[in-house]
Coordinates of C-alpha atoms and ligand atoms in Angstrom, one line a residue:
G1 CA 0.0 0.0 0.0
T2 CA 1.1 3.5 -0.4
M3 CA -0.4 6.4 1.6
T4 CA -4.0 7.8 2.1
V5 CA -4.7 11.4 1.5
G6 CA -4.9 12.0 5.3
E7 CA -1.5 10.4 5.8
L8 CA 0.1 12.3 3.1
A9 CA -1.4 15.7 4.4
K10 CA 0.1 14.9 7.7
A11 CA 3.5 14.2 6.2
L12 CA 3.5 17.4 4.3
H13 CA 2.3 19.3 7.5
K14 CA -0.9 20.5 5.5
D15 CA -4.7 20.3 6.3
A16 CA -6.2 17.4 4.6
S17 CA -8.8 19.7 3.1
E18 CA -6.1 21.8 1.4
V19 CA -4.5 18.7 0.0
I20 CA -7.9 17.5 -1.3
K21 CA -8.5 20.8 -3.0
K22 CA -4.9 20.7 -4.5
L23 CA -5.5 17.2 -5.8
L24 CA -8.8 18.3 -7.4
F25 CA -6.9 21.2 -9.0
L26 CA -4.4 18.6 -10.3
G27 CA -7.2 16.6 -11.7
V28 CA -7.3 13.9 -9.0
M29 CA -10.6 13.3 -7.2
A30 CA -10.0 12.0 -3.7
T31 CA -11.4 11.6 -0.1
I32 CA -9.4 11.7 2.9
N33 CA -9.1 8.0 3.5
Q34 CA -8.4 7.2 -0.1
E35 CA -5.0 5.4 -1.0
L36 CA -3.3 7.5 -3.6
D37 CA -1.3 6.0 -6.3
L38 CA 2.3 6.8 -6.9
D39 CA 1.7 9.2 -9.7
A40 CA -0.6 11.3 -7.6
I41 CA 1.7 11.4 -4.7
Q42 CA 4.6 12.4 -7.0
L43 CA 2.5 15.0 -8.6
L44 CA 1.5 16.6 -5.3
A45 CA 5.0 16.4 -3.9
S46 CA 6.4 18.2 -6.8
D47 CA 3.7 20.9 -6.5
Y48 CA 4.7 21.4 -2.9
N49 CA 8.3 21.2 -3.8
V50 CA 9.2 18.3 -1.7
E51 CA 11.1 15.2 -2.5
V52 CA 9.5 11.9 -2.4
E53 CA 11.6 9.0 -1.3
L54 CA 10.2 5.6 -2.0
K55 CA 10.8 3.1 0.7
I56 CA 10.6 -0.4 -0.8
P57 CA 9.0 -2.6 1.7
V58 CA 11.2 -5.2 2.9
E59 CA 8.7 -8.0 2.3
E60 CA 8.8 -7.4 -1.4
D61 CA 12.5 -6.7 -1.8
K62 CA 14.7 -8.6 0.3
F63 CA 15.2 -12.2 -0.7
E64 CA 17.2 -12.9 2.4
Q65 CA 14.1 -13.0 4.5
F66 CA 12.8 -16.0 2.5
E67 CA 15.9 -18.0 3.2
E68 CA 15.7 -20.7 5.8
H69 CA 17.7 -20.0 8.8
D70 CA 21.1 -21.7 9.2
E71 CA 22.4 -23.1 12.5
A72 CA 26.3 -23.1 12.8
E73 CA 26.3 -26.9 12.6
D74 CA 24.4 -26.8 9.2
L75 CA 27.2 -24.9 7.5
L76 CA 29.6 -27.0 5.5
G77 CA 32.7 -26.1 3.6
R78 CA 32.1 -25.0 -0.1
P79 CA 34.4 -24.4 -2.9
P80 CA 35.9 -20.9 -3.3
V81 CA 34.6 -18.7 -6.2
V82 CA 37.4 -17.0 -8.0
T83 CA 37.5 -14.1 -10.4
I84 CA 40.5 -13.2 -12.6
M85 CA 41.2 -9.4 -13.2
G86 CA 44.0 -7.4 -14.4
H87 CA 45.2 -5.2 -17.4
V88 CA 44.3 -6.0 -21.0
D89 CA 46.7 -8.5 -22.6
H90 CA 48.3 -9.6 -19.4
G91 CA 46.9 -13.0 -20.0
K92 CA 43.6 -13.4 -18.2
T93 CA 41.9 -15.4 -21.0
T94 CA 45.0 -17.5 -21.5
L95 CA 45.0 -18.3 -17.8
L96 CA 41.3 -19.2 -17.6
D97 CA 41.6 -21.5 -20.6
A98 CA 44.9 -23.1 -19.0
I99 CA 43.2 -23.7 -15.8
R100 CA 40.2 -25.2 -17.3
K101 CA 42.3 -27.6 -19.3
T102 CA 44.6 -28.6 -16.4
N103 CA 41.7 -30.5 -15.0
V104 CA 39.5 -32.5 -17.4
T105 CA 39.1 -35.8 -15.5
E106 CA 39.2 -39.1 -17.2
G107 CA 35.7 -39.9 -18.1
E108 CA 35.0 -36.4 -19.2
A109 CA 38.1 -36.0 -21.3
G110 CA 36.1 -36.4 -24.5
G111 CA 33.2 -34.0 -23.2
I112 CA 32.8 -30.8 -24.7
T113 CA 33.2 -28.0 -22.3
Q114 CA 30.3 -25.6 -22.2
H115 CA 30.5 -21.9 -21.7
I116 CA 28.1 -21.3 -18.8
G117 CA 29.8 -18.1 -17.3
A118 CA 31.8 -20.2 -14.8
Y119 CA 33.4 -23.5 -14.4
Q120 CA 34.8 -25.8 -11.9
V121 CA 38.2 -27.6 -11.5
E122 CA 39.2 -30.2 -9.0
I123 CA 42.6 -30.5 -7.4
H124 CA 43.6 -32.8 -4.6
N125 CA 39.9 -33.6 -4.3
K126 CA 38.9 -30.2 -3.8
K127 CA 36.9 -28.0 -6.1
I128 CA 37.4 -24.4 -7.1
T129 CA 34.9 -22.4 -9.1
F130 CA 36.1 -19.8 -11.5
L131 CA 34.0 -17.0 -13.0
D132 CA 34.6 -17.1 -16.9
T133 CA 34.4 -13.4 -17.6
P134 CA 37.7 -11.9 -17.2
G135 CA 38.0 -8.3 -16.2
H136 CA 36.5 -6.1 -13.7
A137 CA 33.6 -4.8 -15.7
A138 CA 31.5 -7.9 -15.0
F139 CA 32.6 -8.1 -11.4
T140 CA 31.7 -4.5 -10.6
S141 CA 28.5 -4.2 -12.6
M142 CA 27.3 -7.3 -10.6
R143 CA 28.4 -5.6 -7.4
A144 CA 26.6 -2.4 -8.3
R145 CA 23.5 -4.7 -8.5
G146 CA 24.2 -5.9 -5.0
A147 CA 25.5 -9.3 -6.0
L148 CA 28.9 -10.2 -4.6
V149 CA 29.7 -13.6 -6.1
T150 CA 33.4 -13.6 -5.7
D151 CA 35.4 -15.0 -2.8
I152 CA 38.9 -14.5 -4.0
T153 CA 40.3 -12.3 -6.8
I154 CA 43.3 -13.1 -8.8
I155 CA 45.1 -10.1 -10.3
V156 CA 47.2 -11.1 -13.3
V157 CA 50.3 -8.9 -13.9
A158 CA 52.5 -9.5 -17.0
A159 CA 56.0 -9.5 -15.8
D160 CA 57.3 -8.1 -19.0
D161 CA 55.0 -5.1 -18.8
G162 CA 54.4 -4.2 -15.2
V163 CA 51.6 -2.6 -13.2
M164 CA 49.3 -0.7 -15.5
P165 CA 46.1 1.4 -15.1
Q166 CA 43.7 -1.4 -15.2
T167 CA 45.9 -3.3 -12.8
V168 CA 45.3 -0.5 -10.3
E169 CA 41.6 -0.5 -11.1
A170 CA 41.3 -4.1 -10.4
I171 CA 43.1 -3.9 -7.2
N172 CA 40.8 -0.9 -6.1
H173 CA 37.8 -2.9 -7.1
A174 CA 38.7 -5.9 -5.2
K175 CA 39.7 -3.8 -2.2
A176 CA 36.4 -1.9 -2.3
A177 CA 34.5 -5.1 -2.3
K178 CA 36.9 -6.5 0.5
V179 CA 37.8 -9.5 -1.4
P180 CA 41.1 -11.2 -0.8
I181 CA 43.7 -10.8 -3.5
I182 CA 46.3 -13.2 -5.0
V183 CA 48.7 -11.8 -7.4
A184 CA 49.7 -14.0 -10.4
V185 CA 52.8 -12.6 -12.0
N186 CA 52.4 -13.9 -15.5
K187 CA 54.6 -14.4 -18.6
V188 CA 57.7 -15.4 -16.6
D189 CA 58.8 -17.4 -19.6
K190 CA 59.3 -14.2 -21.6
E191 CA 62.6 -12.6 -22.1
G192 CA 62.8 -9.5 -20.0
A193 CA 60.4 -10.9 -17.5
D194 CA 61.1 -9.4 -14.1
P195 CA 58.9 -10.7 -11.4
E196 CA 60.6 -9.0 -8.6
R197 CA 60.1 -5.4 -10.3
I198 CA 56.4 -6.4 -10.2
K199 CA 56.4 -7.2 -6.4
Q200 CA 58.3 -4.0 -5.8
A201 CA 55.9 -1.9 -7.8
L202 CA 52.8 -3.6 -6.1
T203 CA 54.1 -2.6 -2.6
E204 CA 52.8 0.8 -3.4
Y205 CA 49.2 -0.6 -3.4
E206 CA 49.7 -2.3 -0.1
L207 CA 50.3 -5.7 -1.8
V208 CA 53.3 -6.9 0.0
P209 CA 54.7 -10.4 -0.2
E210 CA 55.3 -12.5 2.7
E211 CA 59.0 -12.5 2.5
W212 CA 58.9 -8.7 2.9
G213 CA 56.7 -8.7 5.9
G214 CA 53.2 -8.5 4.1
D215 CA 50.5 -11.1 3.7
T216 CA 49.8 -11.1 0.0
I217 CA 50.5 -14.3 -1.9
F218 CA 52.4 -13.9 -5.2
C219 CA 52.7 -16.7 -7.7
N220 CA 55.0 -16.6 -10.6
I221 CA 53.2 -18.4 -13.6
S222 CA 53.2 -18.8 -17.3
A223 CA 49.6 -19.2 -18.5
K224 CA 50.9 -20.0 -22.0
Q225 CA 53.6 -22.5 -21.0
R226 CA 51.5 -23.7 -18.1
I227 CA 54.1 -23.2 -15.6
G228 CA 53.1 -22.7 -11.9
L229 CA 49.4 -23.2 -12.4
E230 CA 49.2 -26.0 -9.8
N231 CA 50.9 -23.9 -7.2
L232 CA 48.5 -21.1 -8.0
L233 CA 45.6 -23.4 -7.5
D234 CA 47.1 -24.6 -4.2
M235 CA 47.4 -21.1 -3.0
I236 CA 43.8 -20.5 -3.9
L237 CA 42.9 -23.5 -1.8
L238 CA 45.2 -22.2 1.0
V239 CA 43.4 -18.7 1.0
A240 CA 40.0 -20.6 1.1
E241 CA 41.0 -22.7 4.0
V242 CA 42.0 -19.7 5.9
Q243 CA 38.8 -17.8 5.1
E244 CA 36.5 -20.9 5.6
F245 CA 33.9 -20.4 3.1
K246 CA 30.8 -22.1 4.1
A247 CA 27.2 -22.7 3.1
N248 CA 24.3 -24.8 4.1
P249 CA 23.6 -27.4 1.3
N250 CA 20.5 -28.9 2.9
K251 CA 17.9 -26.2 2.3
R252 CA 16.3 -24.5 -0.7
A253 CA 18.7 -22.9 -3.2
R254 CA 19.6 -19.2 -3.4
G255 CA 22.2 -17.7 -5.9
T256 CA 23.0 -15.1 -8.5
V257 CA 22.4 -15.1 -12.1
I258 CA 25.8 -14.7 -14.0
E259 CA 24.5 -14.6 -17.4
A260 CA 21.2 -15.1 -19.2
E261 CA 20.1 -15.3 -22.8
L262 CA 17.2 -16.2 -25.1
D263 CA 18.3 -19.5 -26.7
K264 CA 16.6 -20.2 -30.1
G265 CA 16.0 -23.9 -29.2
K266 CA 15.8 -23.8 -25.3
G267 CA 14.0 -20.5 -24.8
P268 CA 15.2 -18.3 -21.9
V269 CA 18.2 -19.9 -20.2
A270 CA 19.9 -18.6 -17.0
R271 CA 23.5 -19.4 -15.9
V272 CA 23.2 -19.3 -12.3
L273 CA 25.8 -19.7 -9.5
I274 CA 24.3 -21.4 -6.5
Q275 CA 25.5 -19.8 -3.3
H276 CA 23.3 -21.5 -0.7
G277 CA 21.3 -24.6 -0.5
T278 CA 20.8 -27.2 -3.2
L279 CA 19.0 -26.5 -6.5
K280 CA 16.9 -29.5 -7.9
V281 CA 15.2 -30.2 -11.1
G282 CA 11.6 -29.2 -10.7
D283 CA 12.2 -26.4 -8.1
S284 CA 10.1 -23.4 -8.5
F285 CA 12.2 -20.1 -8.4
V286 CA 12.4 -16.4 -8.9
A287 CA 15.3 -14.8 -10.8
G288 CA 15.1 -11.0 -10.6
V289 CA 11.6 -10.4 -11.8
C290 CA 11.1 -13.6 -13.7
F291 CA 9.9 -16.8 -12.3
G292 CA 10.2 -20.4 -13.5
R293 CA 10.6 -24.1 -12.7
V294 CA 13.8 -25.9 -13.4
R295 CA 13.2 -28.0 -16.4
A296 CA 16.7 -29.1 -17.1
M297 CA 20.1 -28.4 -15.5
V298 CA 23.6 -28.8 -17.1
N299 CA 27.0 -28.1 -15.7
D300 CA 30.1 -26.7 -17.4
R301 CA 31.0 -30.1 -18.8
G302 CA 27.6 -30.3 -20.7
K303 CA 26.6 -33.0 -18.1
R304 CA 22.9 -33.1 -17.0
L305 CA 22.4 -32.7 -13.3
K306 CA 19.6 -33.6 -11.0
E307 CA 20.7 -31.4 -8.3
A308 CA 23.6 -28.7 -7.7
G309 CA 25.0 -27.5 -4.4
P310 CA 26.8 -24.4 -3.1
S311 CA 29.4 -22.8 -5.4
T312 CA 28.2 -24.9 -8.4
P313 CA 27.5 -23.0 -11.6
V314 CA 24.6 -24.4 -13.7
E315 CA 22.7 -23.5 -16.8
I316 CA 19.1 -23.9 -16.3
T317 CA 15.9 -23.8 -18.5
G318 CA 12.4 -23.4 -17.6
L319 CA 12.1 -19.7 -17.3
T320 CA 9.2 -17.5 -18.5
E321 CA 11.5 -14.6 -19.4
V322 CA 15.3 -13.7 -19.6
P323 CA 16.5 -12.3 -16.3
Q324 CA 19.6 -10.1 -16.0
A325 CA 23.2 -10.7 -15.0
G326 CA 23.5 -10.0 -11.3
D327 CA 19.9 -10.8 -10.6
P328 CA 19.3 -12.6 -7.4
F329 CA 17.9 -16.2 -7.7
I330 CA 15.9 -18.0 -5.1
V331 CA 13.7 -21.1 -4.8
F332 CA 10.4 -21.0 -3.3
E333 CA 8.3 -23.9 -1.8
D334 CA 5.8 -23.7 -4.7
E335 CA 5.1 -22.2 -8.0
R336 CA 2.3 -19.9 -6.9
K337 CA 4.6 -18.3 -4.2
A338 CA 7.3 -17.8 -6.9
R339 CA 5.0 -16.3 -9.4
S340 CA 3.5 -13.9 -6.8
I341 CA 6.9 -12.7 -5.5
A342 CA 8.2 -12.3 -9.0
E343 CA 5.1 -10.0 -9.8
K344 CA 5.6 -8.1 -6.6
R345 CA 9.3 -7.5 -7.5
A346 CA 8.4 -6.4 -10.9
V347 CA 6.2 -3.7 -9.4
T348 CA 8.8 -2.7 -6.9
L349 CA 11.4 -2.4 -9.6
R350 CA 9.1 -0.1 -11.7
Q351 CA 8.5 2.0 -8.7
S352 CA 12.2 2.2 -7.8
E353 CA 13.0 3.1 -11.4
M354 CA 10.5 5.9 -11.1
G355 CA 12.2 7.7 -8.3
A356 CA 13.8 5.9 -5.4
N357 CA 17.3 7.3 -5.0
V358 CA 19.5 6.1 -2.4
R359 CA 22.8 7.3 -3.9
V360 CA 25.0 9.6 -1.9
T361 CA 25.5 13.0 -3.6
L362 CA 27.2 15.9 -2.3
D363 CA 23.8 17.7 -2.1
D364 CA 22.4 15.2 0.4
L365 CA 25.7 14.2 2.0
Y366 CA 25.0 16.4 5.2
K367 CA 21.7 14.7 5.7
H368 CA 23.3 11.2 5.6
I369 CA 26.1 12.3 8.0
K370 CA 23.5 13.8 10.5
E371 CA 21.5 10.7 10.4
G372 CA 24.8 8.6 11.2
E373 CA 24.4 6.7 7.9
I374 CA 27.8 7.7 6.7
K375 CA 31.2 7.2 8.3
D376 CA 33.3 7.7 5.1
L377 CA 32.8 9.7 2.1
N378 CA 34.0 7.4 -0.8
V379 CA 35.6 9.4 -3.5
I380 CA 37.2 8.5 -7.0
I381 CA 39.7 11.0 -8.4
K382 CA 40.5 11.3 -12.0
G383 CA 43.0 14.0 -13.2
D384 CA 45.0 15.3 -16.1
V385 CA 48.3 14.5 -14.5
Q386 CA 49.7 12.3 -11.8
G387 CA 51.1 15.3 -9.8
S388 CA 47.7 16.9 -9.4
V389 CA 45.8 13.6 -8.7
E390 CA 48.3 12.9 -5.9
A391 CA 48.0 16.6 -4.5
L392 CA 44.3 16.3 -4.6
R393 CA 44.4 13.0 -2.8
G394 CA 46.6 14.4 -0.1
S395 CA 44.5 17.3 0.6
L396 CA 41.2 15.4 0.6
E397 CA 42.7 12.8 2.9
K398 CA 43.3 15.5 5.5
I399 CA 39.6 16.4 5.7
E400 CA 37.9 15.2 8.8
I401 CA 34.5 16.7 9.9
E402 CA 32.7 15.4 12.9
G403 CA 34.4 12.1 12.6
V404 CA 33.6 11.8 8.9
R405 CA 36.5 11.3 6.6
V406 CA 37.2 11.2 2.8
K407 CA 38.3 7.7 1.6
I408 CA 39.8 7.5 -1.8
L409 CA 38.7 4.3 -3.4
H410 CA 40.3 4.8 -6.6
Q411 CA 42.5 7.5 -8.4
G412 CA 43.9 7.6 -11.9
V413 CA 45.0 9.8 -14.7
G414 CA 42.7 10.2 -17.7
A415 CA 39.1 10.9 -18.6
I416 CA 36.2 9.6 -16.3
T417 CA 35.5 6.1 -17.7
E418 CA 32.2 4.0 -17.4
S419 CA 34.3 1.7 -15.2
D420 CA 34.9 4.6 -12.7
V421 CA 31.2 5.4 -12.7
I422 CA 30.2 1.8 -12.0
L423 CA 32.8 1.4 -9.3
A424 CA 31.3 4.6 -7.8
S425 CA 27.8 3.2 -8.1
A426 CA 28.9 -0.1 -6.5
S427 CA 30.6 1.7 -3.6
N428 CA 28.3 4.6 -3.1
A429 CA 31.1 7.0 -4.0
I430 CA 31.3 10.4 -5.8
V431 CA 33.6 11.0 -8.8
I432 CA 35.8 14.1 -9.0
G433 CA 37.3 15.0 -12.3
F434 CA 40.2 17.4 -12.1
N435 CA 40.8 19.0 -15.5
V436 CA 39.3 15.9 -17.1
R437 CA 35.8 15.2 -18.2
P438 CA 33.6 12.1 -18.4
E439 CA 33.5 10.0 -21.5
P440 CA 30.1 10.0 -23.2
Q441 CA 29.1 6.5 -22.0
A442 CA 30.4 7.3 -18.5
K443 CA 28.1 10.4 -18.6
N444 CA 25.0 8.3 -19.6
T445 CA 25.8 5.8 -16.9
A446 CA 26.2 8.4 -14.3
E447 CA 22.9 9.7 -15.2
S448 CA 21.1 6.4 -15.0
E449 CA 22.9 5.2 -11.9
K450 CA 22.6 8.7 -10.4
V451 CA 26.2 8.9 -9.6
D452 CA 27.5 12.4 -8.6
I453 CA 30.3 13.6 -10.8
R454 CA 32.0 16.9 -10.0
L455 CA 34.4 18.6 -12.3
H456 CA 37.0 21.1 -11.2
S457 CA 40.1 22.7 -12.1
I458 CA 41.2 24.3 -8.9
I459 CA 42.3 22.1 -6.0
Y460 CA 41.1 24.4 -3.2
K461 CA 37.7 24.6 -4.9
V462 CA 37.3 20.9 -4.6
I463 CA 38.4 20.9 -0.9
E464 CA 35.9 23.7 -0.3
E465 CA 33.1 21.9 -1.9
I466 CA 33.6 18.8 -0.1
E467 CA 34.0 20.5 3.3
H468 CA 31.0 22.5 2.7
A469 CA 29.0 19.3 1.7
M470 CA 30.0 17.7 4.9
K471 CA 28.9 20.7 7.0
G472 CA 25.7 20.9 5.2
M473 CA 26.7 24.3 3.8
L474 CA 26.6 23.5 0.1
D475 CA 24.9 26.1 -2.1
P476 CA 22.2 24.6 -4.0
V477 CA 23.1 24.1 -7.7
F478 CA 20.3 25.0 -10.1
Ligands
LIG1 P1 43.9 -10.8 -21.6 O1 43.5 -9.5 -22.5 O2 44.3 -10.4 -20.1 O3 42.7 -11.9 -21.5 O4 45.1 -11.5 -22.2 P2 45.3 -12.8 -23.2 O5 45.1 -14.0 -22.4 O6 44.3 -12.6 -24.4 O7 46.7 -12.8 -23.6 C1 47.2 -11.7 -24.4 C2 48.5 -12.2 -25.0 O8 49.6 -12.7 -24.2 C3 48.2 -13.4 -26.0 O9 48.9 -13.4 -27.2 C4 48.7 -14.6 -25.2 O10 49.1 -15.7 -26.0 C5 49.9 -14.0 -24.6 N1 50.2 -14.7 -23.2 C6 49.5 -14.9 -22.2 N2 50.1 -15.5 -21.1 C7 51.3 -15.6 -21.7 C8 52.4 -16.3 -21.0 O11 52.4 -16.7 -20.0 N3 53.6 -16.2 -21.7 C9 53.7 -15.7 -23.0 N4 54.8 -15.7 -23.6 N5 52.6 -15.1 -23.5 C10 51.5 -15.1 -22.9

């Protein structure tokens, strides 16, 4: 339900009779106990010059509440889910292919591997799940949609090239998501490869190897010559052991859609990573705003499965529509319930697209600070030269107002890219451009994701603006 005329009048501190008159004037006939639809509320609010914030009812939005509760003893170990990130041409795709091939077990040797967005390998009787989309665009755009499917990130750095802008981006994306990092120094077979130089360079980003007193694991590999791969897999298992990734396999499944498409023969297919519980053929589920019943399920080796447990990627058919990557996936006790939840979610989604805005912008920063919702102001800096980016970072990090500080999530030289905006969106950050502008695609995404981009060319102006925003003294921009 929304609000009655009476409730709305109260919220606006107006007489109900006045609101009814105003509504009439706007072409809406209403009585005091009448529930208004969203359009009418928005119309009225804009007439009174107030912002409407849509609170999405928990019942319709949060999937977690449908999940059965786990006792500690229900939780069992599960395979880690790994994403490979790094600069272009440093060998992400080669590494993903090489790992996939290290581990085709006997019976499946002839089997054709299927691309289902992720695959599993087995080493020393332990499984590891790899997300098959290299690069951080997929990682971060999923996170922007609230889905964190990665347990461990491998950052690939080519030993003959070094730490490059996208290496740094990948590191910052992983750090922002608080995902443990393993560094794979690749192409050690090449002439001129210098792994020690990479180690040295990465200390600047707080990735310090154990032998130098840090706790980051570095592995020297050659994805192409297949050198060091087993060691890399062992290190993944080591990190997984320390982190103790667990899930309860004995309940209805919940997971995340990693890819989806309309297949000519099969109809809508979704590739899903199961994160909790076990998915079975015949289960009724909701994926985003779509619902369905698992008709068939195959794994990355093209093998038909009857059920799939935590950390297993599967391709399923039996959907009514095509969901989106990053959509949550959850099984319900029956089809009727699944259908009704999917329909409610579709309505909520439309409503939220109409106006809900929970992004931090400088304009409403003070409000969030006052209400204790924000402890750090997350910032991404892009600038024209390294010197000014560093200077800006130094100055911003000195700001502290009423316990709130500026936290730089990412910085770089060059135009504001879509990746910057997606990171900002995923981390509720603002973007500062210093003598640079957003690329057209970045601008579009910032508009749709409601990410605040501030462009400046004088350092003290940036500082002044941030300080004013933190104190609630920002001049309104019209
Ligand atoms: P991506 O853009 O990070 O996915 O990089 P690719 O996997 O496409 O690799 C880029 C190029 O580097 C390709 O020509 C690969 O064959 C080559 N390459 C990848 N790994 C290695 C390696 O370990 N040694 C050598 N010599 N070349 C490699």
